[in-house]
Amino acid sequence: DGGITQSPKYLFRKEGQNVTLSCEQNLNHDAMYWYRQDPGQGLRLIYYSQIVNDFQKGDIAEGYSVSREKKESFPLTVTSAQKNPTAFYLCASSVKTGNTEAFFGQGTRLTVV
Amino acid sequence: AQSVTQLGSHVSVSEGALVLLRCNYSSSVPPYLFWYVQYPNQGLQLLLKYTTGATLVKGINGFEAEFKKSETSFHLTKPSAHMSDAAEYFCAVTRTGGFKTIFGAGTRLFVKA
Protein backbone atom coordinates (compact mmCIF):
# COMPACT_ATOMS: atom_id res chain seq x y z
CA ASP A 1 0.00 0.00 0.00
CA GLY A 2 1.21 3.48 -0.80
CA GLY A 3 1.51 5.95 1.98
CA ILE A 4 3.65 7.92 4.37
CA THR A 5 5.44 6.31 7.27
CA GLN A 6 6.67 8.27 10.24
CA SER A 7 8.83 6.76 12.94
CA PRO A 8 8.98 6.49 15.80
CA LYS A 9 5.41 7.08 16.97
CA TYR A 10 6.62 8.25 20.40
CA LEU A 11 9.99 9.80 21.16
CA PHE A 12 11.50 11.04 24.37
CA ARG A 13 14.42 13.42 24.39
CA LYS A 14 16.58 14.78 27.13
CA GLU A 15 17.19 18.49 27.17
CA GLY A 16 20.22 19.43 25.09
CA GLN A 17 19.97 16.45 22.76
CA ASN A 18 19.33 16.47 19.04
CA VAL A 19 16.80 13.96 17.74
CA THR A 20 15.83 12.98 14.22
CA LEU A 21 12.31 12.11 13.12
CA SER A 22 11.94 9.87 10.11
CA CYS A 23 9.50 10.36 7.25
CA GLU A 24 9.33 8.06 4.23
CA GLN A 25 6.81 8.07 1.38
CA ASN A 26 6.24 5.66 -1.49
CA LEU A 27 3.67 7.78 -3.31
CA ASN A 28 6.22 9.17 -5.77
CA HIS A 29 5.33 12.69 -4.59
CA ASP A 30 7.67 15.57 -5.35
CA ALA A 31 6.66 17.77 -2.42
CA MET A 32 7.10 16.97 1.25
CA TYR A 33 6.35 18.95 4.41
CA TRP A 34 6.90 18.99 8.14
CA TYR A 35 4.29 20.48 10.45
CA ARG A 36 4.20 21.00 14.17
CA GLN A 37 0.88 20.66 15.98
CA ASP A 38 0.18 22.16 19.39
CA PRO A 39 -3.23 22.16 21.09
CA GLY A 40 -5.41 25.03 19.88
CA GLN A 41 -2.88 26.24 17.31
CA GLY A 42 -3.57 24.05 14.34
CA LEU A 43 -0.67 23.06 12.13
CA ARG A 44 2.35 25.26 11.67
CA LEU A 45 4.76 24.71 8.80
CA ILE A 46 8.37 24.00 9.78
CA TYR A 47 10.01 23.17 6.44
CA TYR A 48 8.93 22.10 3.00
CA SER A 49 10.62 20.65 -0.03
CA GLN A 50 9.43 20.88 -3.61
CA ILE A 51 12.09 18.64 -5.09
CA VAL A 52 15.08 16.52 -4.15
CA ASN A 53 18.07 18.46 -2.80
CA ASP A 54 15.99 21.57 -2.25
CA PHE A 55 14.00 22.77 0.75
CA GLN A 56 12.67 26.03 2.19
CA LYS A 57 11.96 27.31 5.67
CA GLY A 58 8.40 27.51 6.79
CA ASP A 59 6.95 29.73 9.47
CA ILE A 60 8.72 28.21 12.49
CA ALA A 61 12.02 26.79 11.19
CA GLU A 62 14.24 28.01 14.05
CA GLY A 63 15.74 25.10 15.96
CA TYR A 64 14.98 22.58 13.23
CA SER A 65 16.87 21.21 10.24
CA VAL A 66 15.98 18.93 7.34
CA SER A 67 17.53 17.17 4.37
CA ARG A 68 16.10 15.85 1.12
CA GLU A 69 18.70 13.56 -0.39
CA LYS A 70 16.14 11.12 -1.77
CA LYS A 71 12.69 11.70 -3.18
CA GLU A 72 11.21 9.24 -0.71
CA SER A 73 12.75 10.61 2.46
CA PHE A 74 12.52 13.91 4.35
CA PRO A 75 13.95 13.55 7.89
CA LEU A 76 13.54 16.30 10.46
CA THR A 77 16.13 17.00 13.13
CA VAL A 78 15.01 18.79 16.26
CA THR A 79 18.11 20.46 17.62
CA SER A 80 18.95 21.61 21.12
CA ALA A 81 18.32 25.16 19.90
CA GLN A 82 14.59 24.48 19.77
CA LYS A 83 13.40 25.91 23.08
CA ASN A 84 10.07 24.16 23.32
CA PRO A 85 10.21 20.96 21.28
CA THR A 86 7.47 18.99 23.01
CA ALA A 87 4.75 18.64 20.36
CA PHE A 88 3.11 16.38 17.80
CA TYR A 89 5.00 16.38 14.51
CA LEU A 90 3.32 15.56 11.23
CA CYS A 91 4.96 14.80 7.92
CA ALA A 92 3.03 15.14 4.68
CA SER A 93 3.54 14.86 0.97
CA SER A 94 1.73 15.99 -2.16
CA VAL A 95 2.11 15.57 -5.90
CA LYS A 96 3.32 19.14 -6.02
CA THR A 97 3.14 22.12 -3.73
CA GLY A 98 0.08 24.33 -3.56
CA ASN A 99 -3.20 23.22 -4.99
CA THR A 100 -3.08 19.49 -4.46
CA GLU A 101 -4.15 17.74 -1.31
CA ALA A 102 -1.58 16.57 1.17
CA PHE A 103 -1.27 13.02 2.45
CA PHE A 104 -0.22 12.79 6.07
CA GLY A 105 1.71 10.32 8.14
CA GLN A 106 0.49 9.12 11.53
CA GLY A 107 2.68 11.57 13.40
CA THR A 108 5.44 11.45 15.99
CA ARG A 109 4.82 12.68 19.52
CA LEU A 110 8.02 14.16 20.91
CA THR A 111 8.38 14.76 24.63
CA VAL A 112 11.31 16.41 26.32
CA VAL A 113 12.11 14.85 29.67
CA ALA B 1 -1.42 37.34 3.17
CA GLN B 2 -3.64 34.35 3.57
CA SER B 3 -5.37 33.39 6.77
CA VAL B 4 -8.00 30.93 7.91
CA THR B 5 -10.43 31.40 10.79
CA GLN B 6 -12.46 28.55 12.17
CA LEU B 7 -15.28 29.79 14.36
CA GLY B 8 -15.58 27.72 17.49
CA SER B 9 -12.79 25.57 18.86
CA HIS B 10 -15.40 23.07 20.09
CA VAL B 11 -18.79 22.14 18.64
CA SER B 12 -21.18 19.68 20.26
CA VAL B 13 -24.16 18.09 18.49
CA SER B 14 -26.52 15.24 19.19
CA GLU B 15 -26.40 12.11 17.10
CA GLY B 16 -28.63 12.61 14.07
CA ALA B 17 -28.45 16.40 14.23
CA LEU B 18 -27.01 18.73 11.61
CA VAL B 19 -23.27 19.34 11.73
CA LEU B 20 -22.07 22.83 10.78
CA LEU B 21 -18.41 23.76 11.11
CA ARG B 22 -17.54 27.29 10.06
CA CYS B 23 -14.51 28.45 8.11
CA ASN B 24 -13.70 31.89 6.79
CA TYR B 25 -10.58 32.70 4.82
CA SER B 26 -8.76 35.70 3.49
CA SER B 27 -6.85 35.57 0.26
CA SER B 28 -5.91 38.23 -2.25
CA VAL B 29 -6.30 35.81 -5.14
CA PRO B 30 -8.70 32.92 -5.78
CA PRO B 31 -7.97 30.23 -3.25
CA TYR B 32 -7.91 26.50 -3.14
CA LEU B 33 -9.79 25.31 -0.07
CA PHE B 34 -9.63 22.06 1.86
CA TRP B 35 -11.23 20.35 4.83
CA TYR B 36 -9.28 17.68 6.69
CA VAL B 37 -10.29 15.41 9.59
CA GLN B 38 -8.00 14.16 12.35
CA TYR B 39 -8.76 11.35 14.77
CA PRO B 40 -6.82 11.22 18.07
CA ASN B 41 -3.09 10.64 17.71
CA GLN B 42 -3.34 10.23 13.96
CA GLY B 43 -2.49 12.21 10.88
CA LEU B 44 -4.93 14.27 8.85
CA GLN B 45 -7.17 12.84 6.16
CA LEU B 46 -8.70 14.84 3.34
CA LEU B 47 -12.49 15.20 3.53
CA LEU B 48 -13.01 17.40 0.48
CA LYS B 49 -11.46 20.19 -1.55
CA TYR B 50 -12.49 23.10 -3.74
CA THR B 51 -10.26 24.19 -6.60
CA THR B 52 -12.45 25.49 -9.42
CA GLY B 53 -15.88 24.84 -10.85
CA ALA B 54 -18.94 23.87 -8.84
CA THR B 55 -19.06 25.70 -5.55
CA LEU B 56 -20.84 22.91 -3.68
CA VAL B 57 -18.31 20.19 -3.02
CA LYS B 58 -19.15 16.73 -1.77
CA GLY B 59 -16.66 14.73 0.21
CA ILE B 60 -16.32 11.47 2.05
CA ASN B 61 -18.49 10.25 4.93
CA GLY B 62 -21.46 12.37 3.84
CA PHE B 63 -19.80 15.75 4.35
CA GLU B 64 -20.10 18.66 1.95
CA ALA B 65 -18.97 22.28 1.84
CA GLU B 66 -19.96 25.32 -0.15
CA PHE B 67 -17.53 27.93 -1.41
CA LYS B 68 -19.10 31.38 -1.08
CA LYS B 69 -16.79 33.98 -2.55
CA SER B 70 -18.92 36.93 -1.46
CA GLU B 71 -18.78 35.76 2.14
CA THR B 72 -15.21 34.37 1.93
CA SER B 73 -16.52 31.24 3.58
CA PHE B 74 -16.19 27.50 3.14
CA HIS B 75 -18.41 25.99 5.84
CA LEU B 76 -18.54 22.21 6.30
CA THR B 77 -21.88 20.49 6.81
CA LYS B 78 -23.35 17.04 7.30
CA PRO B 79 -27.12 16.51 7.53
CA SER B 80 -27.02 13.87 10.26
CA ALA B 81 -24.18 13.40 12.75
CA HIS B 82 -22.89 9.96 13.63
CA MET B 83 -20.87 9.01 16.67
CA SER B 84 -17.96 8.15 14.40
CA ASP B 85 -17.80 11.79 13.23
CA ALA B 86 -16.31 12.84 16.57
CA ALA B 87 -12.88 14.18 15.63
CA GLU B 88 -11.00 17.40 14.98
CA TYR B 89 -11.61 19.19 11.71
CA PHE B 90 -9.24 21.57 9.96
CA CYS B 91 -9.98 24.06 7.22
CA ALA B 92 -7.03 24.97 4.99
CA VAL B 93 -6.32 27.40 2.16
CA THR B 94 -3.72 27.70 -0.56
CA ARG B 95 -3.63 30.62 -2.90
CA THR B 96 -3.57 30.00 -6.63
CA GLY B 97 0.02 29.46 -7.70
CA GLY B 98 1.18 29.37 -4.12
CA PHE B 99 3.40 26.87 -2.39
CA LYS B 100 2.12 27.00 1.17
CA THR B 101 -1.08 25.73 2.67
CA ILE B 102 -2.35 27.61 5.70
CA PHE B 103 -4.37 25.65 8.26
CA GLY B 104 -6.98 26.92 10.65
CA ALA B 105 -6.70 26.24 14.37
CA GLY B 106 -9.17 23.37 14.15
CA THR B 107 -12.64 22.62 15.52
CA ARG B 108 -13.19 19.63 17.74
CA LEU B 109 -16.56 18.01 17.10
CA PHE B 110 -18.30 16.14 19.91
CA VAL B 111 -21.29 13.91 19.15
CA LYS B 112 -23.68 13.10 21.98
CA ALA B 113 -25.74 9.92 22.04
PDB file of C-alpha atoms in Angstrom:
ATOM      1  CA  ASP A   1       0.000   0.000   0.000  1.00  0.00           C
ATOM      2  CA  GLY A   2       1.212   3.484  -0.804  1.00  0.00           C
ATOM      3  CA  GLY A   3       1.513   5.954   1.981  1.00  0.00           C
ATOM      4  CA  ILE A   4       3.651   7.923   4.365  1.00  0.00           C
ATOM      5  CA  THR A   5       5.441   6.313   7.267  1.00  0.00           C
ATOM      6  CA  GLN A   6       6.667   8.273  10.244  1.00  0.00           C
ATOM      7  CA  SER A   7       8.828   6.763  12.936  1.00  0.00           C
ATOM      8  CA  PRO A   8       8.977   6.492  15.802  1.00  0.00           C
ATOM      9  CA  LYS A   9       5.415   7.084  16.967  1.00  0.00           C
ATOM     10  CA  TYR A  10       6.619   8.254  20.400  1.00  0.00           C
ATOM     11  CA  LEU A  11       9.992   9.803  21.165  1.00  0.00           C
ATOM     12  CA  PHE A  12      11.496  11.042  24.374  1.00  0.00           C
ATOM     13  CA  ARG A  13      14.419  13.423  24.392  1.00  0.00           C
ATOM     14  CA  LYS A  14      16.575  14.784  27.128  1.00  0.00           C
ATOM     15  CA  GLU A  15      17.191  18.493  27.170  1.00  0.00           C
ATOM     16  CA  GLY A  16      20.216  19.432  25.094  1.00  0.00           C
ATOM     17  CA  GLN A  17      19.969  16.447  22.757  1.00  0.00           C
ATOM     18  CA  ASN A  18      19.327  16.472  19.044  1.00  0.00           C
ATOM     19  CA  VAL A  19      16.798  13.962  17.738  1.00  0.00           C
ATOM     20  CA  THR A  20      15.830  12.981  14.217  1.00  0.00           C
ATOM     21  CA  LEU A  21      12.312  12.109  13.125  1.00  0.00           C
ATOM     22  CA  SER A  22      11.944   9.866  10.114  1.00  0.00           C
ATOM     23  CA  CYS A  23       9.497  10.357   7.247  1.00  0.00           C
ATOM     24  CA  GLU A  24       9.325   8.064   4.231  1.00  0.00           C
ATOM     25  CA  GLN A  25       6.807   8.067   1.377  1.00  0.00           C
ATOM     26  CA  ASN A  26       6.243   5.659  -1.493  1.00  0.00           C
ATOM     27  CA  LEU A  27       3.666   7.775  -3.310  1.00  0.00           C
ATOM     28  CA  ASN A  28       6.216   9.174  -5.766  1.00  0.00           C
ATOM     29  CA  HIS A  29       5.325  12.688  -4.594  1.00  0.00           C
ATOM     30  CA  ASP A  30       7.668  15.567  -5.353  1.00  0.00           C
ATOM     31  CA  ALA A  31       6.663  17.771  -2.416  1.00  0.00           C
ATOM     32  CA  MET A  32       7.101  16.974   1.251  1.00  0.00           C
ATOM     33  CA  TYR A  33       6.349  18.953   4.408  1.00  0.00           C
ATOM     34  CA  TRP A  34       6.898  18.990   8.142  1.00  0.00           C
ATOM     35  CA  TYR A  35       4.294  20.484  10.454  1.00  0.00           C
ATOM     36  CA  ARG A  36       4.197  20.998  14.172  1.00  0.00           C
ATOM     37  CA  GLN A  37       0.877  20.659  15.980  1.00  0.00           C
ATOM     38  CA  ASP A  38       0.183  22.161  19.387  1.00  0.00           C
ATOM     39  CA  PRO A  39      -3.227  22.161  21.094  1.00  0.00           C
ATOM     40  CA  GLY A  40      -5.413  25.033  19.885  1.00  0.00           C
ATOM     41  CA  GLN A  41      -2.885  26.241  17.315  1.00  0.00           C
ATOM     42  CA  GLY A  42      -3.568  24.051  14.337  1.00  0.00           C
ATOM     43  CA  LEU A  43      -0.671  23.061  12.127  1.00  0.00           C
ATOM     44  CA  ARG A  44       2.354  25.264  11.669  1.00  0.00           C
ATOM     45  CA  LEU A  45       4.763  24.706   8.804  1.00  0.00           C
ATOM     46  CA  ILE A  46       8.369  24.004   9.776  1.00  0.00           C
ATOM     47  CA  TYR A  47      10.013  23.166   6.441  1.00  0.00           C
ATOM     48  CA  TYR A  48       8.925  22.096   3.003  1.00  0.00           C
ATOM     49  CA  SER A  49      10.623  20.650  -0.029  1.00  0.00           C
ATOM     50  CA  GLN A  50       9.426  20.884  -3.608  1.00  0.00           C
ATOM     51  CA  ILE A  51      12.086  18.641  -5.087  1.00  0.00           C
ATOM     52  CA  VAL A  52      15.076  16.523  -4.155  1.00  0.00           C
ATOM     53  CA  ASN A  53      18.070  18.464  -2.799  1.00  0.00           C
ATOM     54  CA  ASP A  54      15.988  21.572  -2.246  1.00  0.00           C
ATOM     55  CA  PHE A  55      13.998  22.772   0.752  1.00  0.00           C
ATOM     56  CA  GLN A  56      12.671  26.025   2.195  1.00  0.00           C
ATOM     57  CA  LYS A  57      11.960  27.312   5.670  1.00  0.00           C
ATOM     58  CA  GLY A  58       8.396  27.511   6.785  1.00  0.00           C
ATOM     59  CA  ASP A  59       6.953  29.727   9.466  1.00  0.00           C
ATOM     60  CA  ILE A  60       8.717  28.212  12.488  1.00  0.00           C
ATOM     61  CA  ALA A  61      12.020  26.794  11.191  1.00  0.00           C
ATOM     62  CA  GLU A  62      14.243  28.010  14.045  1.00  0.00           C
ATOM     63  CA  GLY A  63      15.739  25.103  15.963  1.00  0.00           C
ATOM     64  CA  TYR A  64      14.976  22.581  13.234  1.00  0.00           C
ATOM     65  CA  SER A  65      16.874  21.205  10.239  1.00  0.00           C
ATOM     66  CA  VAL A  66      15.978  18.928   7.341  1.00  0.00           C
ATOM     67  CA  SER A  67      17.527  17.167   4.372  1.00  0.00           C
ATOM     68  CA  ARG A  68      16.100  15.851   1.123  1.00  0.00           C
ATOM     69  CA  GLU A  69      18.698  13.564  -0.393  1.00  0.00           C
ATOM     70  CA  LYS A  70      16.142  11.125  -1.768  1.00  0.00           C
ATOM     71  CA  LYS A  71      12.694  11.698  -3.182  1.00  0.00           C
ATOM     72  CA  GLU A  72      11.209   9.240  -0.709  1.00  0.00           C
ATOM     73  CA  SER A  73      12.752  10.610   2.455  1.00  0.00           C
ATOM     74  CA  PHE A  74      12.524  13.911   4.354  1.00  0.00           C
ATOM     75  CA  PRO A  75      13.947  13.551   7.893  1.00  0.00           C
ATOM     76  CA  LEU A  76      13.542  16.303  10.455  1.00  0.00           C
ATOM     77  CA  THR A  77      16.133  17.000  13.133  1.00  0.00           C
ATOM     78  CA  VAL A  78      15.006  18.794  16.259  1.00  0.00           C
ATOM     79  CA  THR A  79      18.107  20.464  17.624  1.00  0.00           C
ATOM     80  CA  SER A  80      18.947  21.610  21.121  1.00  0.00           C
ATOM     81  CA  ALA A  81      18.320  25.160  19.896  1.00  0.00           C
ATOM     82  CA  GLN A  82      14.586  24.482  19.767  1.00  0.00           C
ATOM     83  CA  LYS A  83      13.400  25.908  23.077  1.00  0.00           C
ATOM     84  CA  ASN A  84      10.066  24.163  23.322  1.00  0.00           C
ATOM     85  CA  PRO A  85      10.214  20.956  21.278  1.00  0.00           C
ATOM     86  CA  THR A  86       7.472  18.987  23.006  1.00  0.00           C
ATOM     87  CA  ALA A  87       4.754  18.639  20.360  1.00  0.00           C
ATOM     88  CA  PHE A  88       3.108  16.377  17.802  1.00  0.00           C
ATOM     89  CA  TYR A  89       5.004  16.378  14.511  1.00  0.00           C
ATOM     90  CA  LEU A  90       3.322  15.559  11.226  1.00  0.00           C
ATOM     91  CA  CYS A  91       4.964  14.800   7.917  1.00  0.00           C
ATOM     92  CA  ALA A  92       3.025  15.141   4.681  1.00  0.00           C
ATOM     93  CA  SER A  93       3.540  14.860   0.967  1.00  0.00           C
ATOM     94  CA  SER A  94       1.729  15.991  -2.159  1.00  0.00           C
ATOM     95  CA  VAL A  95       2.110  15.572  -5.895  1.00  0.00           C
ATOM     96  CA  LYS A  96       3.319  19.144  -6.024  1.00  0.00           C
ATOM     97  CA  THR A  97       3.135  22.124  -3.728  1.00  0.00           C
ATOM     98  CA  GLY A  98       0.078  24.333  -3.560  1.00  0.00           C
ATOM     99  CA  ASN A  99      -3.200  23.224  -4.989  1.00  0.00           C
ATOM    100  CA  THR A 100      -3.083  19.491  -4.458  1.00  0.00           C
ATOM    101  CA  GLU A 101      -4.151  17.743  -1.311  1.00  0.00           C
ATOM    102  CA  ALA A 102      -1.576  16.573   1.173  1.00  0.00           C
ATOM    103  CA  PHE A 103      -1.269  13.023   2.447  1.00  0.00           C
ATOM    104  CA  PHE A 104      -0.222  12.794   6.066  1.00  0.00           C
ATOM    105  CA  GLY A 105       1.711  10.315   8.142  1.00  0.00           C
ATOM    106  CA  GLN A 106       0.495   9.120  11.532  1.00  0.00           C
ATOM    107  CA  GLY A 107       2.675  11.572  13.400  1.00  0.00           C
ATOM    108  CA  THR A 108       5.445  11.453  15.991  1.00  0.00           C
ATOM    109  CA  ARG A 109       4.819  12.683  19.515  1.00  0.00           C
ATOM    110  CA  LEU A 110       8.024  14.161  20.909  1.00  0.00           C
ATOM    111  CA  THR A 111       8.380  14.763  24.626  1.00  0.00           C
ATOM    112  CA  VAL A 112      11.314  16.411  26.319  1.00  0.00           C
ATOM    113  CA  VAL A 113      12.110  14.847  29.671  1.00  0.00           C
TER     114      VAL A 113
ATOM    115  CA  ALA B   1      -1.420  37.339   3.175  1.00  0.00           C
ATOM    116  CA  GLN B   2      -3.644  34.354   3.572  1.00  0.00           C
ATOM    117  CA  SER B   3      -5.374  33.387   6.770  1.00  0.00           C
ATOM    118  CA  VAL B   4      -8.000  30.931   7.910  1.00  0.00           C
ATOM    119  CA  THR B   5     -10.427  31.401  10.788  1.00  0.00           C
ATOM    120  CA  GLN B   6     -12.464  28.553  12.169  1.00  0.00           C
ATOM    121  CA  LEU B   7     -15.280  29.787  14.363  1.00  0.00           C
ATOM    122  CA  GLY B   8     -15.576  27.723  17.493  1.00  0.00           C
ATOM    123  CA  SER B   9     -12.786  25.569  18.860  1.00  0.00           C
ATOM    124  CA  HIS B  10     -15.396  23.074  20.090  1.00  0.00           C
ATOM    125  CA  VAL B  11     -18.791  22.138  18.644  1.00  0.00           C
ATOM    126  CA  SER B  12     -21.176  19.678  20.259  1.00  0.00           C
ATOM    127  CA  VAL B  13     -24.159  18.093  18.487  1.00  0.00           C
ATOM    128  CA  SER B  14     -26.522  15.242  19.186  1.00  0.00           C
ATOM    129  CA  GLU B  15     -26.405  12.109  17.104  1.00  0.00           C
ATOM    130  CA  GLY B  16     -28.630  12.608  14.066  1.00  0.00           C
ATOM    131  CA  ALA B  17     -28.449  16.404  14.229  1.00  0.00           C
ATOM    132  CA  LEU B  18     -27.014  18.733  11.605  1.00  0.00           C
ATOM    133  CA  VAL B  19     -23.271  19.338  11.729  1.00  0.00           C
ATOM    134  CA  LEU B  20     -22.073  22.833  10.783  1.00  0.00           C
ATOM    135  CA  LEU B  21     -18.412  23.764  11.113  1.00  0.00           C
ATOM    136  CA  ARG B  22     -17.544  27.290  10.061  1.00  0.00           C
ATOM    137  CA  CYS B  23     -14.514  28.446   8.113  1.00  0.00           C
ATOM    138  CA  ASN B  24     -13.696  31.893   6.789  1.00  0.00           C
ATOM    139  CA  TYR B  25     -10.584  32.705   4.823  1.00  0.00           C
ATOM    140  CA  SER B  26      -8.761  35.697   3.494  1.00  0.00           C
ATOM    141  CA  SER B  27      -6.846  35.573   0.258  1.00  0.00           C
ATOM    142  CA  SER B  28      -5.912  38.234  -2.254  1.00  0.00           C
ATOM    143  CA  VAL B  29      -6.305  35.807  -5.142  1.00  0.00           C
ATOM    144  CA  PRO B  30      -8.703  32.921  -5.784  1.00  0.00           C
ATOM    145  CA  PRO B  31      -7.973  30.231  -3.253  1.00  0.00           C
ATOM    146  CA  TYR B  32      -7.911  26.503  -3.142  1.00  0.00           C
ATOM    147  CA  LEU B  33      -9.794  25.309  -0.073  1.00  0.00           C
ATOM    148  CA  PHE B  34      -9.626  22.060   1.858  1.00  0.00           C
ATOM    149  CA  TRP B  35     -11.230  20.345   4.834  1.00  0.00           C
ATOM    150  CA  TYR B  36      -9.278  17.677   6.691  1.00  0.00           C
ATOM    151  CA  VAL B  37     -10.290  15.407   9.594  1.00  0.00           C
ATOM    152  CA  GLN B  38      -8.003  14.162  12.353  1.00  0.00           C
ATOM    153  CA  TYR B  39      -8.757  11.353  14.770  1.00  0.00           C
ATOM    154  CA  PRO B  40      -6.822  11.220  18.066  1.00  0.00           C
ATOM    155  CA  ASN B  41      -3.087  10.644  17.708  1.00  0.00           C
ATOM    156  CA  GLN B  42      -3.342  10.227  13.957  1.00  0.00           C
ATOM    157  CA  GLY B  43      -2.489  12.212  10.881  1.00  0.00           C
ATOM    158  CA  LEU B  44      -4.934  14.274   8.848  1.00  0.00           C
ATOM    159  CA  GLN B  45      -7.168  12.836   6.159  1.00  0.00           C
ATOM    160  CA  LEU B  46      -8.701  14.841   3.338  1.00  0.00           C
ATOM    161  CA  LEU B  47     -12.491  15.201   3.529  1.00  0.00           C
ATOM    162  CA  LEU B  48     -13.009  17.396   0.482  1.00  0.00           C
ATOM    163  CA  LYS B  49     -11.460  20.188  -1.547  1.00  0.00           C
ATOM    164  CA  TYR B  50     -12.491  23.097  -3.742  1.00  0.00           C
ATOM    165  CA  THR B  51     -10.261  24.187  -6.601  1.00  0.00           C
ATOM    166  CA  THR B  52     -12.446  25.492  -9.420  1.00  0.00           C
ATOM    167  CA  GLY B  53     -15.880  24.837 -10.854  1.00  0.00           C
ATOM    168  CA  ALA B  54     -18.936  23.870  -8.841  1.00  0.00           C
ATOM    169  CA  THR B  55     -19.058  25.702  -5.553  1.00  0.00           C
ATOM    170  CA  LEU B  56     -20.839  22.909  -3.678  1.00  0.00           C
ATOM    171  CA  VAL B  57     -18.310  20.189  -3.018  1.00  0.00           C
ATOM    172  CA  LYS B  58     -19.150  16.726  -1.770  1.00  0.00           C
ATOM    173  CA  GLY B  59     -16.662  14.733   0.214  1.00  0.00           C
ATOM    174  CA  ILE B  60     -16.315  11.475   2.054  1.00  0.00           C
ATOM    175  CA  ASN B  61     -18.485  10.252   4.928  1.00  0.00           C
ATOM    176  CA  GLY B  62     -21.464  12.375   3.839  1.00  0.00           C
ATOM    177  CA  PHE B  63     -19.797  15.754   4.345  1.00  0.00           C
ATOM    178  CA  GLU B  64     -20.096  18.656   1.954  1.00  0.00           C
ATOM    179  CA  ALA B  65     -18.966  22.277   1.836  1.00  0.00           C
ATOM    180  CA  GLU B  66     -19.961  25.319  -0.153  1.00  0.00           C
ATOM    181  CA  PHE B  67     -17.527  27.935  -1.410  1.00  0.00           C
ATOM    182  CA  LYS B  68     -19.098  31.384  -1.078  1.00  0.00           C
ATOM    183  CA  LYS B  69     -16.791  33.977  -2.545  1.00  0.00           C
ATOM    184  CA  SER B  70     -18.923  36.933  -1.457  1.00  0.00           C
ATOM    185  CA  GLU B  71     -18.776  35.761   2.144  1.00  0.00           C
ATOM    186  CA  THR B  72     -15.210  34.369   1.931  1.00  0.00           C
ATOM    187  CA  SER B  73     -16.522  31.243   3.576  1.00  0.00           C
ATOM    188  CA  PHE B  74     -16.192  27.497   3.141  1.00  0.00           C
ATOM    189  CA  HIS B  75     -18.413  25.993   5.836  1.00  0.00           C
ATOM    190  CA  LEU B  76     -18.542  22.215   6.304  1.00  0.00           C
ATOM    191  CA  THR B  77     -21.879  20.491   6.807  1.00  0.00           C
ATOM    192  CA  LYS B  78     -23.347  17.044   7.301  1.00  0.00           C
ATOM    193  CA  PRO B  79     -27.116  16.505   7.535  1.00  0.00           C
ATOM    194  CA  SER B  80     -27.016  13.865  10.260  1.00  0.00           C
ATOM    195  CA  ALA B  81     -24.181  13.399  12.746  1.00  0.00           C
ATOM    196  CA  HIS B  82     -22.892   9.962  13.631  1.00  0.00           C
ATOM    197  CA  MET B  83     -20.865   9.008  16.668  1.00  0.00           C
ATOM    198  CA  SER B  84     -17.956   8.145  14.400  1.00  0.00           C
ATOM    199  CA  ASP B  85     -17.801  11.791  13.233  1.00  0.00           C
ATOM    200  CA  ALA B  86     -16.314  12.839  16.566  1.00  0.00           C
ATOM    201  CA  ALA B  87     -12.883  14.180  15.630  1.00  0.00           C
ATOM    202  CA  GLU B  88     -11.002  17.401  14.975  1.00  0.00           C
ATOM    203  CA  TYR B  89     -11.607  19.186  11.706  1.00  0.00           C
ATOM    204  CA  PHE B  90      -9.239  21.565   9.965  1.00  0.00           C
ATOM    205  CA  CYS B  91      -9.976  24.055   7.218  1.00  0.00           C
ATOM    206  CA  ALA B  92      -7.025  24.972   4.990  1.00  0.00           C
ATOM    207  CA  VAL B  93      -6.325  27.399   2.161  1.00  0.00           C
ATOM    208  CA  THR B  94      -3.725  27.698  -0.560  1.00  0.00           C
ATOM    209  CA  ARG B  95      -3.628  30.624  -2.902  1.00  0.00           C
ATOM    210  CA  THR B  96      -3.569  30.001  -6.629  1.00  0.00           C
ATOM    211  CA  GLY B  97       0.023  29.464  -7.699  1.00  0.00           C
ATOM    212  CA  GLY B  98       1.178  29.371  -4.119  1.00  0.00           C
ATOM    213  CA  PHE B  99       3.399  26.868  -2.388  1.00  0.00           C
ATOM    214  CA  LYS B 100       2.122  26.997   1.166  1.00  0.00           C
ATOM    215  CA  THR B 101      -1.083  25.728   2.673  1.00  0.00           C
ATOM    216  CA  ILE B 102      -2.355  27.611   5.705  1.00  0.00           C
ATOM    217  CA  PHE B 103      -4.367  25.646   8.260  1.00  0.00           C
ATOM    218  CA  GLY B 104      -6.981  26.924  10.649  1.00  0.00           C
ATOM    219  CA  ALA B 105      -6.703  26.245  14.372  1.00  0.00           C
ATOM    220  CA  GLY B 106      -9.166  23.365  14.152  1.00  0.00           C
ATOM    221  CA  THR B 107     -12.636  22.621  15.518  1.00  0.00           C
ATOM    222  CA  ARG B 108     -13.194  19.632  17.741  1.00  0.00           C
ATOM    223  CA  LEU B 109     -16.559  18.007  17.098  1.00  0.00           C
ATOM    224  CA  PHE B 110     -18.296  16.138  19.909  1.00  0.00           C
ATOM    225  CA  VAL B 111     -21.289  13.912  19.146  1.00  0.00           C
ATOM    226  CA  LYS B 112     -23.683  13.097  21.983  1.00  0.00           C
ATOM    227  CA  ALA B 113     -25.740   9.921  22.044  1.00  0.00           C
TER     228      ALA B 113
END
